[in-house]
Short mmCIF file of C-alpha atoms and ligand atoms in Angstrom, two decimals:
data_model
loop_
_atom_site.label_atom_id
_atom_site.label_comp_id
_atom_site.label_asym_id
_atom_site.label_seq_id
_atom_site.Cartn_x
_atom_site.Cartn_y
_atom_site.Cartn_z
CA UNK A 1 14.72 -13.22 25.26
CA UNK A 2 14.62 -10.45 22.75
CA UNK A 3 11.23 -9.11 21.85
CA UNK A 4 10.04 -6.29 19.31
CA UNK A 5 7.39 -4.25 20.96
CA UNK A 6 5.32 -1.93 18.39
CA UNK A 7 4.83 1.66 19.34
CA UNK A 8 2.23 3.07 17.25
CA UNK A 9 -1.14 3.34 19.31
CA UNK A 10 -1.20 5.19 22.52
CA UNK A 11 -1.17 2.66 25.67
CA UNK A 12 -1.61 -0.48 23.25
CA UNK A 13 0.68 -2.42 21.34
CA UNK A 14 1.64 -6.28 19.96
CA UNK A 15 4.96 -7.51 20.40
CA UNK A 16 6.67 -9.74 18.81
CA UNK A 17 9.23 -12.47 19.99
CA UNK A 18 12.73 -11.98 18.05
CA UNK A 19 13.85 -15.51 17.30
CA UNK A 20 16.60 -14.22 15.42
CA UNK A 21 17.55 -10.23 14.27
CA UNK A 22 18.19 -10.87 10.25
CA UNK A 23 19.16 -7.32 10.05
CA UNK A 24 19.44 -3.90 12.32
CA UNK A 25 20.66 -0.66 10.82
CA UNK A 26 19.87 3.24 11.01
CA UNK A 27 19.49 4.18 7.77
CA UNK A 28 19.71 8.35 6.88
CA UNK A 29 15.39 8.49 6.91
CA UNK A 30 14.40 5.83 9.37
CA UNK A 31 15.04 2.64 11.90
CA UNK A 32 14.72 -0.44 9.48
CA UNK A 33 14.38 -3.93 11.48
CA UNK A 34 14.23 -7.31 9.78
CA UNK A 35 14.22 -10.06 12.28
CA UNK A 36 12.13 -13.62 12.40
CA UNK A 37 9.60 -14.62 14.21
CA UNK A 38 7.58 -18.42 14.96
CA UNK A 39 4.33 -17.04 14.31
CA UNK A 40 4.82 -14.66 11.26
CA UNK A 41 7.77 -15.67 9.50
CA UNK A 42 10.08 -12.77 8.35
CA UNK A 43 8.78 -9.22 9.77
CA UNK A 44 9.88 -5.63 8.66
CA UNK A 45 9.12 -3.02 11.12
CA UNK A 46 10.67 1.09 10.16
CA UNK A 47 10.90 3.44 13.04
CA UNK A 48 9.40 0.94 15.19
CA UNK A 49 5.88 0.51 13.43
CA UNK A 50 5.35 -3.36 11.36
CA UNK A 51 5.10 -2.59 7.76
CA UNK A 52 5.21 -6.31 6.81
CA UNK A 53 5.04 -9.89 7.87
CA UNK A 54 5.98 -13.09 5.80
CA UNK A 55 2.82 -14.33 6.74
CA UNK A 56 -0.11 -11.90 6.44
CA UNK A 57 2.03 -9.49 3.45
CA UNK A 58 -0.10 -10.88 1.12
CA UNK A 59 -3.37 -9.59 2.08
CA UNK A 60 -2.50 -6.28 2.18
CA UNK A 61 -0.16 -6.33 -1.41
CA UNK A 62 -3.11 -7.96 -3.40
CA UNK A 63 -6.06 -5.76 -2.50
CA UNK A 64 -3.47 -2.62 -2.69
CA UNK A 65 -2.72 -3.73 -6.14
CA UNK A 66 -5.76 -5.77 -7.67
CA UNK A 67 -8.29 -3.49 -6.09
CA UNK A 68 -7.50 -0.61 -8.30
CA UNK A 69 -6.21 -2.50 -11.69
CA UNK A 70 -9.42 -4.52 -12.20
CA UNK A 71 -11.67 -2.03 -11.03
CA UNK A 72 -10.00 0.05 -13.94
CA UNK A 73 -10.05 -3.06 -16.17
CA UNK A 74 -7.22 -1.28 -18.76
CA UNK A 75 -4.56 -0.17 -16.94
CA UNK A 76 -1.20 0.42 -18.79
CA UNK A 77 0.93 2.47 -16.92
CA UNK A 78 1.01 2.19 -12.66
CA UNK A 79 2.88 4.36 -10.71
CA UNK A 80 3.63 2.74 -6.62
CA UNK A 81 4.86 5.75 -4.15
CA UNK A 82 6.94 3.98 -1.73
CA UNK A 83 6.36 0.73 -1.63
CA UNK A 84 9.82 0.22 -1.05
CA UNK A 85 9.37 -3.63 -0.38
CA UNK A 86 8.64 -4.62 -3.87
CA UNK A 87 5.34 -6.48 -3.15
CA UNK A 88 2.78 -3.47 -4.56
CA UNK A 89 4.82 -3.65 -7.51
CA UNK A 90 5.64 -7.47 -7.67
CA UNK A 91 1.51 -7.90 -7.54
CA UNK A 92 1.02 -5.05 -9.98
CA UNK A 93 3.32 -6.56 -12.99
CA UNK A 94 1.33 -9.98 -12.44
CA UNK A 95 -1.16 -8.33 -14.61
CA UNK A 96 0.20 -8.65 -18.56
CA UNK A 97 1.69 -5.18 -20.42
CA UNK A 98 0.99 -3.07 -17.28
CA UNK A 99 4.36 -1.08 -16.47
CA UNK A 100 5.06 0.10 -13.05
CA UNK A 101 7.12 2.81 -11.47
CA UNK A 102 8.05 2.84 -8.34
CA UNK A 103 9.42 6.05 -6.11
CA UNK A 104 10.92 4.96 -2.93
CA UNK A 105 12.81 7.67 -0.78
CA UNK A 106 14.86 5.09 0.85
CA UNK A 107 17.33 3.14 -1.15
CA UNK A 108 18.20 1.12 2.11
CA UNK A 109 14.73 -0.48 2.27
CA UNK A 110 14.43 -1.29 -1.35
CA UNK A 111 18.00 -2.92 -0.86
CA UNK A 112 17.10 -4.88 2.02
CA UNK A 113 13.95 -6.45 0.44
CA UNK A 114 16.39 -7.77 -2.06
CA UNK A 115 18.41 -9.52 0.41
CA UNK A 116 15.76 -10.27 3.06
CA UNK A 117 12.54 -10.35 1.83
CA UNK A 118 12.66 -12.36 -1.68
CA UNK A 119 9.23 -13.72 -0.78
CA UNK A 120 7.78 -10.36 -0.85
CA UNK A 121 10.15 -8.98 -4.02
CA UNK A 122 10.81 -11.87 -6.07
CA UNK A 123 12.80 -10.38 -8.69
CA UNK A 124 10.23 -7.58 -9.70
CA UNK A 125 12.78 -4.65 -8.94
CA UNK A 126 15.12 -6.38 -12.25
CA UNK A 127 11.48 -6.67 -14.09
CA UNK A 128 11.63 -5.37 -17.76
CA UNK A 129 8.60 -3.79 -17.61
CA UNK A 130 9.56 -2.01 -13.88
CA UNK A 131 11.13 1.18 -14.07
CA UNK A 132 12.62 2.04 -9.75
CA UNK A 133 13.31 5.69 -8.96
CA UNK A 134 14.66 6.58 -5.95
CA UNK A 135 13.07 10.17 -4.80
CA UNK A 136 10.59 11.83 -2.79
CA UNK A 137 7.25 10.69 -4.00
CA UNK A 138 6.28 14.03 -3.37
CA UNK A 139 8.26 15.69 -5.84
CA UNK A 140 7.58 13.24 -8.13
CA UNK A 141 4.15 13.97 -8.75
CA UNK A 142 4.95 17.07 -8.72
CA UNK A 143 7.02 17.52 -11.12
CA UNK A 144 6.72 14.67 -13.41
CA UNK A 145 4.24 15.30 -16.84
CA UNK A 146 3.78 11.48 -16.99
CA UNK A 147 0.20 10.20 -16.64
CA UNK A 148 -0.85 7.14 -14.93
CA UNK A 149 -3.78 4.54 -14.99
CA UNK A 150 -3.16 4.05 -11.65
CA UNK A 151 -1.22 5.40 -8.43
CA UNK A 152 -0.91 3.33 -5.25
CA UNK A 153 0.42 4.98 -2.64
CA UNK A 154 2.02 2.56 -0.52
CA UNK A 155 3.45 4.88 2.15
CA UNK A 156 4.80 4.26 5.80
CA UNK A 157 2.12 6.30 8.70
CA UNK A 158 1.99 9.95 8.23
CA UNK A 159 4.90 10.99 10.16
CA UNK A 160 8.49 11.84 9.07
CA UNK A 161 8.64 11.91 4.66
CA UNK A 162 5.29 10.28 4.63
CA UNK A 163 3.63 13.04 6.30
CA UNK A 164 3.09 15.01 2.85
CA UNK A 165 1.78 11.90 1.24
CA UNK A 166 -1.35 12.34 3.27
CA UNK A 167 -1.90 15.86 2.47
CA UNK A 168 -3.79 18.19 0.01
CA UNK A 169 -0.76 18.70 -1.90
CA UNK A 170 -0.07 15.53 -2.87
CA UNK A 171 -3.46 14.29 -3.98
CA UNK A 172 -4.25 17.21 -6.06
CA UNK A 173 -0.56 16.63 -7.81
CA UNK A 174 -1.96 12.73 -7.82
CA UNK A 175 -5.57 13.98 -9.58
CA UNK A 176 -3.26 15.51 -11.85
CA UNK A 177 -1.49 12.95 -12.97
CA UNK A 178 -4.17 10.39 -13.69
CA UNK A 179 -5.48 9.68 -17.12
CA UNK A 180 -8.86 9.95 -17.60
CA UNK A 181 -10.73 7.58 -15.85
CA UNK A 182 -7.60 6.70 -13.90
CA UNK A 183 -7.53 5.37 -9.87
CA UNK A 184 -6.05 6.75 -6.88
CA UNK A 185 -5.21 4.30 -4.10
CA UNK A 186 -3.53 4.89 -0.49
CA UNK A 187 -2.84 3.36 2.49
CA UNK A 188 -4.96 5.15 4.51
CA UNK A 189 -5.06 3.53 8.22
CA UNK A 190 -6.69 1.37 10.98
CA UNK A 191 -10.36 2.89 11.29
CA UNK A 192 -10.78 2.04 14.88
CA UNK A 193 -7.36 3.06 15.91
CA UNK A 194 -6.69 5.89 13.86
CA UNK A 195 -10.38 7.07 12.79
CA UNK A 196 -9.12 10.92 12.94
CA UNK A 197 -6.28 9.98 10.21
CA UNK A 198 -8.72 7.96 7.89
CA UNK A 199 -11.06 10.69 7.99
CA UNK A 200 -9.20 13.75 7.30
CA UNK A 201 -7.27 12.29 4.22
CA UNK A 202 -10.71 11.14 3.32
CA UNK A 203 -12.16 14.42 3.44
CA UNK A 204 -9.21 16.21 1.29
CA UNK A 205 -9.78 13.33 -1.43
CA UNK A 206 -13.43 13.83 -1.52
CA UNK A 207 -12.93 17.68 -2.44
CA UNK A 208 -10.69 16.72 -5.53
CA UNK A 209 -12.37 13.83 -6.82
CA UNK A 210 -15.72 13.29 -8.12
CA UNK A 211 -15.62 10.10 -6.08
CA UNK A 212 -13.97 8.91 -2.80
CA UNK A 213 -14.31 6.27 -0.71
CA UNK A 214 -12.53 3.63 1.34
CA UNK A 215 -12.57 -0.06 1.48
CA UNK A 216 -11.43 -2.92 3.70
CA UNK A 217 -8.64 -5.49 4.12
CA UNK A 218 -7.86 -7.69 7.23
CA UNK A 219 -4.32 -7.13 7.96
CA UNK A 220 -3.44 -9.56 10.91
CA UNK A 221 -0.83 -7.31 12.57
CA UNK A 222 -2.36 -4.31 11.68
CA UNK A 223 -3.79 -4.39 14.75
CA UNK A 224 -7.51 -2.67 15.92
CA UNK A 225 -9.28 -4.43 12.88
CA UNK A 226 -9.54 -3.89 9.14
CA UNK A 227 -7.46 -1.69 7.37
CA UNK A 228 -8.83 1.07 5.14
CA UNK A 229 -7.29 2.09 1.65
CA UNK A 230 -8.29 5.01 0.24
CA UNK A 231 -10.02 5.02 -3.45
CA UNK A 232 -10.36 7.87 -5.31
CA UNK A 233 -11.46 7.98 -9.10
CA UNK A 234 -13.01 10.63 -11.57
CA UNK A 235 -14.68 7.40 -12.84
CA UNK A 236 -17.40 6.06 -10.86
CA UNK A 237 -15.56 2.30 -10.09
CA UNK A 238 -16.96 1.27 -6.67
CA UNK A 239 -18.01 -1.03 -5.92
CA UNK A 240 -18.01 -2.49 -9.26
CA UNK A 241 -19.52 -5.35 -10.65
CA UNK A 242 -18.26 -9.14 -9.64
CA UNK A 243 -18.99 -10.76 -12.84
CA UNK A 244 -17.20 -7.74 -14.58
CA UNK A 245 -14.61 -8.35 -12.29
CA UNK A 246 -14.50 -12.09 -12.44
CA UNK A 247 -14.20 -11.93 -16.21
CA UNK A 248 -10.98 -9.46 -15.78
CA UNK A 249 -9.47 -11.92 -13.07
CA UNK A 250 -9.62 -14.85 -15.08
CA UNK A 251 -8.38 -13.25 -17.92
CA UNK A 252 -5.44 -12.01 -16.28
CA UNK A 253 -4.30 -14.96 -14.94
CA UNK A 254 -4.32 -14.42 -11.38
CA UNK A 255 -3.94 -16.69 -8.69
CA UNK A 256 -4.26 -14.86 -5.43
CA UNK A 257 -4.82 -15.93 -1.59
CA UNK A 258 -7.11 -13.05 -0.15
CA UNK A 259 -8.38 -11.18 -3.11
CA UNK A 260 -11.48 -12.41 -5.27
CA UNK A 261 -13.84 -10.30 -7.30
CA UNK A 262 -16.66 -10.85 -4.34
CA UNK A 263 -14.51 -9.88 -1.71
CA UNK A 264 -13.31 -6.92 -3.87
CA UNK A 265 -16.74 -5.85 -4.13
CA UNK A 266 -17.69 -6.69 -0.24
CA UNK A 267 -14.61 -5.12 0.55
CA UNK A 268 -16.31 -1.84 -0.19
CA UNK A 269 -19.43 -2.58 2.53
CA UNK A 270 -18.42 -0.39 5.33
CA UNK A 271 -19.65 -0.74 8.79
CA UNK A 272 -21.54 2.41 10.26
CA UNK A 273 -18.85 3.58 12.49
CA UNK A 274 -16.78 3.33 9.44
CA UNK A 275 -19.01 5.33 6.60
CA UNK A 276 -20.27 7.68 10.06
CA UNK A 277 -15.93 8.75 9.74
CA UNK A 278 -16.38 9.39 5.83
CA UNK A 279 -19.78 11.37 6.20
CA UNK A 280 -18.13 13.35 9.07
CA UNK A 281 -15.32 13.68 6.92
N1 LIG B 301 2.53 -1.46 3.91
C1 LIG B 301 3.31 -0.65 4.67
C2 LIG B 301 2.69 -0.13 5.91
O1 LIG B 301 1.99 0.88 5.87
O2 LIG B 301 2.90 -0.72 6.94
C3 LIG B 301 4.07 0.36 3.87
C4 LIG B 301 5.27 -0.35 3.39
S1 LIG B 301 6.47 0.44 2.43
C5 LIG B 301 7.88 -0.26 3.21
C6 LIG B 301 6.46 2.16 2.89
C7 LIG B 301 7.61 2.92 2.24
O3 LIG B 301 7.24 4.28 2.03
C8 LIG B 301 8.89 2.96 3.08
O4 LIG B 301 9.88 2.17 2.47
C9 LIG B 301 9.27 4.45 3.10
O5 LIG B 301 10.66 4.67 2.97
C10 LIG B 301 8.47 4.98 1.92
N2 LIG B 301 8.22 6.43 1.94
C11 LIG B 301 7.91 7.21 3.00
N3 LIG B 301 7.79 8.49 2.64
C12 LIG B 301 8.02 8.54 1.30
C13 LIG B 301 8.04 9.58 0.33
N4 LIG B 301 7.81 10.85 0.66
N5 LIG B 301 8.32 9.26 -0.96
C14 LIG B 301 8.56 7.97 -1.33
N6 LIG B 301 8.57 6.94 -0.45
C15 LIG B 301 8.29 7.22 0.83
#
């Protein structure tokens, strides 16, 4: 029996049974795995690490992507760094006239959510008001003198390409490249696995923006607990205001499993141990 065992904590991990490999290649950045399993549905795992499941995706895609546009509450132009999947950017066009770019550095995973992973993708990569670069995020923000509403940075862990995306660097290029007002969000890490990663990208966001903080999503197989995202703004947005935000949900139509307006606001509650890593930050 073929099983995929995760390798991302030191001396824990889940594993997964393979019912049946959908896809196995090397592509010239990373390991990409899609294979099936009972519990989850359809997984994707790169370099050995689960970036998605059919069954829990949704979670994470909605408060990367709702979080940051209603907080906002006019948000024309989004820009998704990796994200390669299409689900960031599948949730982020549900919202009327907002246009999204997305830089992915791997063409292989953006093609292999088009053949494997519809239910994450739909067909938001052919969307009219989607705009798909392939190219270091990195140098993107760099060199692009494009503004955004809002920048979701929906990287793989910070090792290999993504390594930059957690850095000084990068977020100052990000701050840069924000219209007033305008929302940084990142995929920032399990706190009680990976406290030291959550804090230090915390702590370089803090510097450059009036306001940082993180919140919280429960990502089943990100495993150790809730997830944090990163939030930075020069606008003072969180935790915002549930009726505010109600009256924004409504009016953009959305019908979501995991994200409401109270649990975007709760969402930004953080445990001791949690806000003890931002203070220490
Ligand atoms: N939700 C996921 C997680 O953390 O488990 C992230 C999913 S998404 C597949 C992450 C994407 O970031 C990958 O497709 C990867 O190729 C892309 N990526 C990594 N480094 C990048 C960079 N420097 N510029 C643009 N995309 C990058």
């Amino acid at each position: 029996m073929l099983s995929f065992a995760e390798a991302i904590h030191d001396g824990f991990g889940q594993s997964f049974r393979v019912d049946r490999l959908v896809h196995y290649e090397k592509t010239d950045l990373q390991e990409l795995v899609v294979f099936d399993n009972a519990s989850f549905g359809r997984v994707l795992a790169l370099d050995g690490v689960i970036q998605l499941t059919e069954r829990d995706h949704h979670v994470y895609h909605e408060m990367i992507a709702h979080v940051p546009v209603l907080a906002h509450g006019a948000v024309r132009d989004a820009l998704v760094i990796g994200g390669g999947d299409g689900g960031a950017l599948r949730e982020l066009l549900w919202h009327a006239g907002v246009r999204v770019t997305l830089v992915e550095i791997d063409p292989r995973v953006i093609e292999t959510a088009r053949a494997h992973l519809p239910f994450v993708c739909g067909d938001a990569f052919d969307h009219a008001r989607a705009e798909i670069v392939v190219g270091d995020g990195l140098a993107f923000v760099r060199d692009t003198d494009r503004r955004f509403d809002v920048i979701v940075v929906d990287s793989t862990d910070p090792v290999g390409p993504a390594a930059a995306l957690f850095g000084e660097g990068f977020y100052r290029d990000c701050a840069r490249r924000l219209a007033p007002g305008g929302v940084l969000v990142t995929q920032a890490g399990v706190p009680f696995f990976q406290g030291a990663q959550v804090a230090a990208a915390h702590r370089v966001r803090s510097r450059l923006f009036a306001h940082a903080t993180v919140y919280l999503a429960a990502v089943p197989t990100y495993t150790g607990g809730p997830m944090a995202l990163g939030f930075a703004s020069d606008a003072d947005l969180a935790p915002g205001d549930a009726a505010v935000l109600r009256e924004r949900y409504v009016a953009a139509g959305l019908a979501t499993r995991y994200y409401a307006p109270d649990v975007h606001v709760g969402a930004f509650a953080l445990p001791p141990e949690v806000r003890a890593l931002l203070r220490d930050a």
